[in-house]
Amino acid sequence: MNTAADTKSTSRSPIDKAKLGQIVLVFQGGGALGAYQAGVYQALQEAGVEPDWVIGTSIGAINAALIAGNAPGDRLGRLLEFWSRVTHSRAVQFAGMIPGLGALAANAMTVSRGLEAFFRPNPWAFLGMQTPLGSELAGYYSTGPLEKTLADLIDPDLLNAGRPRLTVGAANVQTGQMRYFDSRDDVLTVRHVMASGALPPAFPAVRLDGELYWDGGILSNTPVEAVFDDRPRRSGVVFAVHMWAPNGPEPDSIWSVLSRQKDLQYSSRAITHIARQKQIHKLRHIISELADRLPPDVRQTPEVAELAAYGCATQMHVIRLLAPPLAGEDHAKDIDFSPLGIRTRWEAGYAHTRRVLEQSPWTQAVDPTEGVILHEAEAGRMTEGTPA
């Protein structure tokens, strides 16, 4: 990986923030697939593009917190350190080299032994599935190692400094409602990040302010709606980084069904959200334009002013970066913490984002009545060891 920790940007940003507004990164959840997001950030940083706001769920929340919780010059190094720590141990790497059975053996060892800096088996779980363990112990694994890892790599003061703003999504266990914890409104800690990644039944729920939370991916694995629902609404360029393929071939075996089911489950409803927001925001633009055409004396009446307030002239360019599948991957791809898997995905995110930056789709002419402009950026298929 071209991931030297001392990499510094000498480039002028290709995004004119004075014209286009804020820069937002939105990271999906996806376990080991999140290495792709680290590559995306590296390419942006080298191009002089630093986010004003990072939003994440699950592993996306972890990557987002590593960015927000460190000074610009330290961010890439901290991402590299995290992904190095969660890479398979030498024993698992050795098992992964067994001809014909390597991937299965490595996955089995990950499931049975955990990852030293991420999660470890919860011995209490062996008492039986119906044994009362308490809400904060009811999981097959303990995420105590992750809490220590994040505490080592994140500065709590910078996490809440708002440079960039940080938002992490978690699901309230009892109400079934999505909760976005936002450094603009809340004091965030490593525990908030862990709550965003507490995927059951593997990981136990995390209690915050008396409420239990699970992985936000249960409800919305691509938290792009946090941008659309923000108040006040702002123009900007939004990099929505996806790791799960919404489109794919018909599965023809139970093995491929398991893989396709996961893709559909975790690709979430991002496209539906964007399509609906395009409709709503276009109506907002039309309302604003109609209000501007009214005579001043009519426009300034309380009744018309109240109606005109439903209008909005902001524009958001949404760049959907869709990670390519790794050749030969299956439904266990999200626990592929092998050095090769992490390196390949990181490099793919880096190469893909560099191409998008060169194309700069946000500079293209657009319909002025459009408030949300979607730019698709698919990268194709990866082969192991080679970025797409």
Coordinates of C-alpha atoms in Angstrom, one line a residue, residues 9-378:
S9 CA -0.6 17.1 0.6
T10 CA 1.1 19.6 -1.7
S11 CA -1.8 19.8 -4.1
R12 CA -4.4 22.4 -4.5
S13 CA -7.9 21.0 -3.8
P14 CA -9.8 20.2 -7.0
I15 CA -13.0 21.2 -5.1
D16 CA -13.9 24.9 -5.0
K17 CA -15.5 25.0 -1.5
A18 CA -16.3 28.7 -1.9
K19 CA -18.6 27.7 -4.8
L20 CA -19.7 24.2 -4.0
G21 CA -19.9 24.3 -0.2
Q22 CA -18.8 21.7 2.4
I23 CA -17.1 18.4 1.8
V24 CA -18.7 15.4 3.4
L25 CA -17.6 11.8 3.7
V26 CA -20.2 9.1 4.3
F27 CA -18.9 5.7 5.2
Q28 CA -20.9 2.4 5.2
G29 CA -20.4 -0.4 7.6
G30 CA -18.8 -3.6 6.4
G31 CA -16.1 -5.0 8.6
A32 CA -12.9 -5.8 6.7
L33 CA -14.3 -4.1 3.6
G34 CA -13.7 -0.8 5.4
A35 CA -10.1 -0.8 4.3
Y36 CA -11.4 0.5 1.0
Q37 CA -12.5 3.7 2.9
A38 CA -9.0 4.2 4.2
G39 CA -7.8 4.2 0.6
V40 CA -10.5 6.8 -0.3
Y41 CA -9.3 9.1 2.4
Q42 CA -5.6 8.7 1.4
A43 CA -6.4 9.8 -2.1
L44 CA -8.5 12.8 -0.9
Q45 CA -5.8 13.9 1.5
E46 CA -3.1 13.7 -1.1
A47 CA -5.2 15.9 -3.4
G48 CA -5.6 18.5 -0.7
V49 CA -9.2 17.6 0.1
E50 CA -10.0 17.4 3.8
P51 CA -13.6 16.8 4.9
D52 CA -15.7 19.3 6.9
W53 CA -17.9 16.5 8.1
V54 CA -17.5 12.7 8.4
I55 CA -20.4 10.3 8.9
G56 CA -20.1 6.6 9.5
T57 CA -21.8 3.4 10.7
S58 CA -20.0 0.4 12.1
I59 CA -16.5 0.1 10.6
G60 CA -17.4 3.4 8.8
A61 CA -17.8 5.0 12.2
I62 CA -14.4 3.7 13.3
N63 CA -12.7 5.1 10.1
A64 CA -14.6 8.4 10.6
A65 CA -13.5 8.7 14.2
L66 CA -9.9 8.0 13.3
I67 CA -10.1 10.9 10.9
A68 CA -12.0 13.3 13.1
G69 CA -10.0 12.3 16.3
N70 CA -6.6 13.2 14.9
A71 CA -4.8 16.2 13.5
P72 CA -4.6 16.2 9.6
G73 CA -1.0 15.2 9.6
D74 CA -1.6 12.2 11.8
R75 CA -4.8 10.9 10.3
L76 CA -3.4 8.6 7.6
G77 CA -0.9 7.2 10.0
R78 CA -3.6 6.4 12.5
L79 CA -5.7 4.7 9.9
L80 CA -2.7 2.6 8.8
E81 CA -2.0 1.7 12.4
F82 CA -5.5 0.6 13.1
W83 CA -5.7 -1.6 10.0
S84 CA -2.3 -3.0 10.8
R85 CA -3.4 -4.0 14.3
V86 CA -6.6 -5.7 13.1
T87 CA -4.7 -7.7 10.4
H88 CA -4.7 -11.5 10.9
S89 CA -2.0 -12.9 13.2
R90 CA 0.8 -14.8 11.8
A91 CA -0.9 -18.1 12.8
V92 CA -4.0 -17.2 10.9
Q93 CA -1.9 -16.0 7.9
F94 CA -0.2 -19.3 7.9
A95 CA -3.5 -21.2 7.9
G96 CA -4.6 -19.0 5.0
M97 CA -1.8 -20.5 2.9
I98 CA -3.2 -24.0 3.0
P99 CA -3.9 -25.0 -0.6
G100 CA -7.6 -25.2 -1.4
L101 CA -8.7 -24.6 2.2
G102 CA -6.8 -21.4 3.1
A103 CA -9.7 -19.0 3.1
L104 CA -11.9 -21.4 5.0
A105 CA -9.2 -22.1 7.6
A106 CA -8.4 -18.4 8.1
N107 CA -12.1 -17.5 8.5
A108 CA -12.7 -20.4 11.0
M109 CA -9.7 -19.2 13.1
T110 CA -11.1 -15.7 13.1
V111 CA -14.5 -16.9 14.2
S112 CA -13.1 -19.1 16.9
R113 CA -10.2 -16.9 18.2
G114 CA -11.3 -13.3 17.3
L115 CA -8.8 -10.6 16.4
E116 CA -6.4 -9.5 19.1
A117 CA -6.9 -5.7 18.7
F118 CA -10.6 -6.0 17.9
F119 CA -12.7 -8.7 19.5
R120 CA -12.2 -11.9 21.5
P121 CA -14.6 -14.8 22.3
N122 CA -16.9 -14.2 25.3
P123 CA -16.5 -17.2 27.6
W124 CA -19.9 -16.6 29.2
A125 CA -21.5 -17.2 25.8
F126 CA -20.6 -20.9 26.1
L127 CA -23.1 -21.3 29.0
G128 CA -25.8 -21.5 26.4
M129 CA -27.9 -19.2 24.2
Q130 CA -30.7 -18.9 26.8
T131 CA -28.5 -18.2 29.8
P132 CA -29.1 -14.6 31.1
L133 CA -25.9 -12.8 30.7
G134 CA -27.0 -9.2 31.1
S135 CA -27.7 -6.8 28.2
E136 CA -24.1 -5.6 28.0
L137 CA -22.6 -9.1 27.9
A138 CA -25.1 -10.8 25.6
G139 CA -22.8 -11.4 22.6
Y140 CA -20.5 -14.1 21.3
Y141 CA -17.5 -11.8 21.6
S142 CA -16.2 -9.0 23.8
T143 CA -15.2 -5.8 22.1
G144 CA -12.9 -4.8 25.0
P145 CA -9.8 -5.0 22.7
L146 CA -11.5 -2.5 20.3
E147 CA -12.1 0.0 23.1
K148 CA -8.4 -0.1 24.0
T149 CA -7.3 0.1 20.4
L150 CA -9.5 3.2 19.7
A151 CA -8.4 4.8 23.0
D152 CA -4.8 4.5 21.8
L153 CA -5.4 6.0 18.4
I154 CA -8.0 8.7 19.0
D155 CA -7.7 12.1 20.8
P156 CA -11.0 12.7 22.6
D157 CA -10.5 16.5 22.4
L158 CA -10.0 16.5 18.7
L159 CA -12.9 14.0 18.3
N160 CA -15.2 16.8 19.5
A161 CA -13.4 19.8 18.1
G162 CA -15.6 19.9 15.0
R163 CA -12.7 19.9 12.6
P164 CA -14.1 17.9 11.0
R165 CA -17.6 17.4 12.5
L166 CA -18.3 13.7 13.3
T167 CA -21.5 11.8 13.2
V168 CA -22.0 8.1 14.0
G169 CA -25.2 6.1 13.6
A170 CA -26.5 3.6 16.1
A171 CA -29.8 1.7 16.5
N172 CA -31.7 2.0 19.8
V173 CA -32.3 -1.6 20.9
Q174 CA -35.6 -0.9 22.7
T175 CA -37.2 1.7 20.4
G176 CA -35.9 0.5 17.0
Q177 CA -35.1 4.1 16.1
M178 CA -31.9 5.3 14.4
R179 CA -29.9 7.7 16.5
Y180 CA -27.2 9.9 15.1
F181 CA -24.7 11.0 17.7
D182 CA -23.2 14.3 16.4
S183 CA -20.1 16.1 17.7
R184 CA -21.9 19.4 16.9
D185 CA -24.6 18.6 19.5
D186 CA -23.1 15.8 21.7
V187 CA -19.8 15.1 23.5
L188 CA -18.7 11.9 21.7
T189 CA -16.4 9.2 23.1
V190 CA -15.0 5.9 22.0
R191 CA -18.1 4.3 23.4
H192 CA -20.3 6.1 20.9
V193 CA -18.1 4.7 18.1
M194 CA -18.3 1.2 19.6
A195 CA -22.1 1.5 19.8
S196 CA -22.2 2.2 16.1
G197 CA -20.4 -1.1 15.5
A198 CA -22.1 -3.3 18.0
L199 CA -23.4 -5.8 15.5
P200 CA -25.6 -8.5 17.2
P201 CA -25.4 -11.4 18.0
A202 CA -21.6 -11.2 17.6
F203 CA -21.1 -8.1 19.7
P204 CA -23.0 -7.0 22.8
A205 CA -25.0 -3.8 22.9
V206 CA -23.4 -0.6 24.3
R207 CA -25.2 1.5 26.9
L208 CA -25.1 5.3 26.4
D209 CA -27.0 7.6 28.7
G210 CA -29.0 4.7 30.0
E211 CA -30.1 3.5 26.6
L212 CA -28.8 0.4 24.8
Y213 CA -27.5 0.6 21.2
W214 CA -26.6 -1.8 18.5
D215 CA -24.8 -1.4 15.1
G216 CA -26.5 1.4 13.1
G217 CA -26.3 -0.9 10.0
I218 CA -29.3 -2.8 11.3
L219 CA -31.4 0.2 10.3
S220 CA -29.4 2.2 7.9
N221 CA -26.0 1.0 6.8
T222 CA -25.4 4.0 4.5
P223 CA -26.2 7.0 6.7
V224 CA -26.5 9.5 3.8
E225 CA -29.9 10.6 5.1
A226 CA -28.0 12.4 7.9
V227 CA -26.8 14.9 5.3
F228 CA -30.2 15.4 3.7
D229 CA -31.9 15.9 7.0
D230 CA -29.4 18.2 8.5
R231 CA -30.5 21.7 9.7
P232 CA -29.6 24.2 8.4
R233 CA -29.2 22.5 5.0
R234 CA -25.9 23.3 3.2
S235 CA -24.6 22.9 -0.3
G236 CA -21.7 20.5 -0.7
V237 CA -19.9 17.6 -2.3
V238 CA -20.8 14.3 -0.6
F239 CA -18.6 11.3 -1.1
A240 CA -20.8 8.3 -0.2
V241 CA -18.5 5.3 0.0
H242 CA -20.2 2.0 -0.5
M243 CA -18.7 -1.5 0.0
W244 CA -21.7 -3.7 -0.6
A245 CA -22.9 -4.2 -4.2
P246 CA -26.6 -3.3 -4.7
N247 CA -26.4 -5.0 -8.2
G248 CA -25.2 -8.5 -8.8
P249 CA -25.8 -11.8 -10.7
E250 CA -28.5 -14.3 -9.9
P251 CA -27.1 -16.7 -7.2
D252 CA -27.1 -20.3 -8.2
S253 CA -26.0 -22.1 -5.0
I254 CA -26.7 -21.7 -1.3
W255 CA -23.1 -20.4 -1.0
S256 CA -23.8 -17.6 -3.5
V257 CA -27.2 -17.0 -2.0
L258 CA -25.5 -16.2 1.4
S259 CA -23.2 -13.7 -0.3
R260 CA -25.9 -12.0 -2.3
Q261 CA -28.2 -11.8 0.7
K262 CA -25.5 -10.0 2.6
D263 CA -24.9 -7.5 -0.2
L264 CA -28.6 -6.7 -0.4
Q265 CA -29.0 -6.4 3.3
Y266 CA -26.1 -4.1 3.9
S267 CA -26.1 -2.1 0.7
S268 CA -29.1 -0.5 2.5
R269 CA -31.5 1.9 1.0
A270 CA -29.1 4.7 -0.1
I271 CA -30.3 4.8 -3.7
T272 CA -33.9 5.0 -2.6
H273 CA -33.0 7.8 -0.2
I274 CA -31.2 9.7 -2.9
A275 CA -33.9 9.3 -5.4
R276 CA -36.5 10.6 -3.0
Q277 CA -34.3 13.5 -1.9
K278 CA -33.8 14.4 -5.6
Q279 CA -37.6 14.7 -5.9
I280 CA -38.1 16.6 -2.7
H281 CA -35.1 19.0 -3.2
K282 CA -36.2 19.8 -6.8
L283 CA -39.6 20.8 -5.4
R284 CA -37.7 23.0 -2.9
H285 CA -35.9 24.7 -5.7
I286 CA -39.1 25.3 -7.6
I287 CA -40.7 26.8 -4.5
S288 CA -37.8 29.2 -4.2
E289 CA -37.9 30.1 -7.8
L290 CA -41.7 30.7 -7.7
A291 CA -41.3 32.9 -4.6
D292 CA -38.6 35.0 -6.3
R293 CA -41.1 35.7 -9.1
L294 CA -43.7 37.1 -6.8
P295 CA -44.1 40.9 -6.4
P296 CA -42.1 42.1 -3.4
D297 CA -45.2 43.3 -1.5
V298 CA -46.8 39.8 -1.9
R299 CA -43.6 37.9 -1.1
Q300 CA -43.2 39.8 2.2
T301 CA -46.6 39.0 3.6
P302 CA -46.4 36.6 6.6
E303 CA -48.5 34.0 4.8
V304 CA -46.4 33.9 1.7
A305 CA -43.2 34.1 3.6
E306 CA -44.2 31.0 5.6
L307 CA -44.9 29.1 2.4
A308 CA -41.7 30.4 0.8
A309 CA -39.7 29.0 3.7
Y310 CA -40.3 25.5 2.4
G311 CA -38.0 26.4 -0.5
C312 CA -34.3 25.9 -0.6
A313 CA -31.6 26.7 -3.2
T314 CA -28.8 24.5 -1.9
Q315 CA -27.2 22.0 -4.2
M316 CA -25.5 18.7 -3.1
H317 CA -23.3 16.7 -5.5
V318 CA -23.4 13.1 -4.3
I319 CA -20.4 11.1 -5.5
R320 CA -21.3 7.4 -5.0
L321 CA -18.0 5.4 -4.8
L322 CA -18.9 1.8 -5.1
A323 CA -16.1 -0.6 -4.1
P324 CA -15.5 -3.4 -6.6
P325 CA -15.8 -7.0 -5.5
L326 CA -12.7 -9.0 -4.9
A327 CA -12.3 -11.9 -7.3
G328 CA -13.4 -15.1 -5.6
E329 CA -14.8 -13.4 -2.5
D330 CA -17.8 -14.9 -0.7
H331 CA -20.3 -14.1 2.1
A332 CA -17.3 -14.1 4.6
K333 CA -15.6 -11.2 2.9
D334 CA -16.3 -8.9 5.8
I335 CA -14.1 -11.0 8.1
D336 CA -11.3 -11.2 5.6
F337 CA -8.7 -9.4 7.6
S338 CA -5.8 -11.0 5.7
P339 CA -2.9 -8.7 4.8
L340 CA -3.7 -9.3 1.1
G341 CA -7.4 -8.5 1.4
I342 CA -6.8 -5.3 3.4
R343 CA -4.0 -4.2 1.1
T344 CA -6.1 -4.9 -2.1
R345 CA -9.1 -3.1 -0.9
W346 CA -7.1 -0.1 0.4
E347 CA -5.3 0.2 -2.9
A348 CA -8.6 -0.1 -4.8
G349 CA -10.2 2.8 -2.8
Y350 CA -7.1 4.9 -3.4
A351 CA -7.0 4.3 -7.2
H352 CA -10.7 4.6 -7.6
T353 CA -10.8 8.0 -5.8
R354 CA -7.9 9.3 -7.7
R355 CA -9.7 8.7 -11.0
V356 CA -12.8 10.4 -9.6
L357 CA -10.8 13.4 -8.6
E358 CA -9.3 13.6 -12.0
Q359 CA -12.7 13.5 -13.6
S360 CA -14.2 16.0 -11.1
P361 CA -17.8 15.3 -12.0
W362 CA -19.0 18.2 -9.8
T363 CA -17.6 20.7 -12.3
Q364 CA -20.1 19.5 -15.0
A365 CA -23.1 21.8 -15.9
V366 CA -26.3 20.7 -14.1
D367 CA -30.0 21.7 -14.3
P368 CA -30.3 24.7 -11.9
T369 CA -33.5 23.3 -10.5
E370 CA -31.8 20.1 -9.3
G371 CA -30.9 20.1 -5.7
V372 CA -29.3 16.7 -5.4
I373 CA -27.0 15.6 -8.3
L374 CA -25.9 11.9 -8.2
H375 CA -22.6 10.9 -9.8
E376 CA -22.1 7.2 -10.1
A377 CA -18.5 6.0 -9.8
E378 CA -18.2 2.3 -10.1

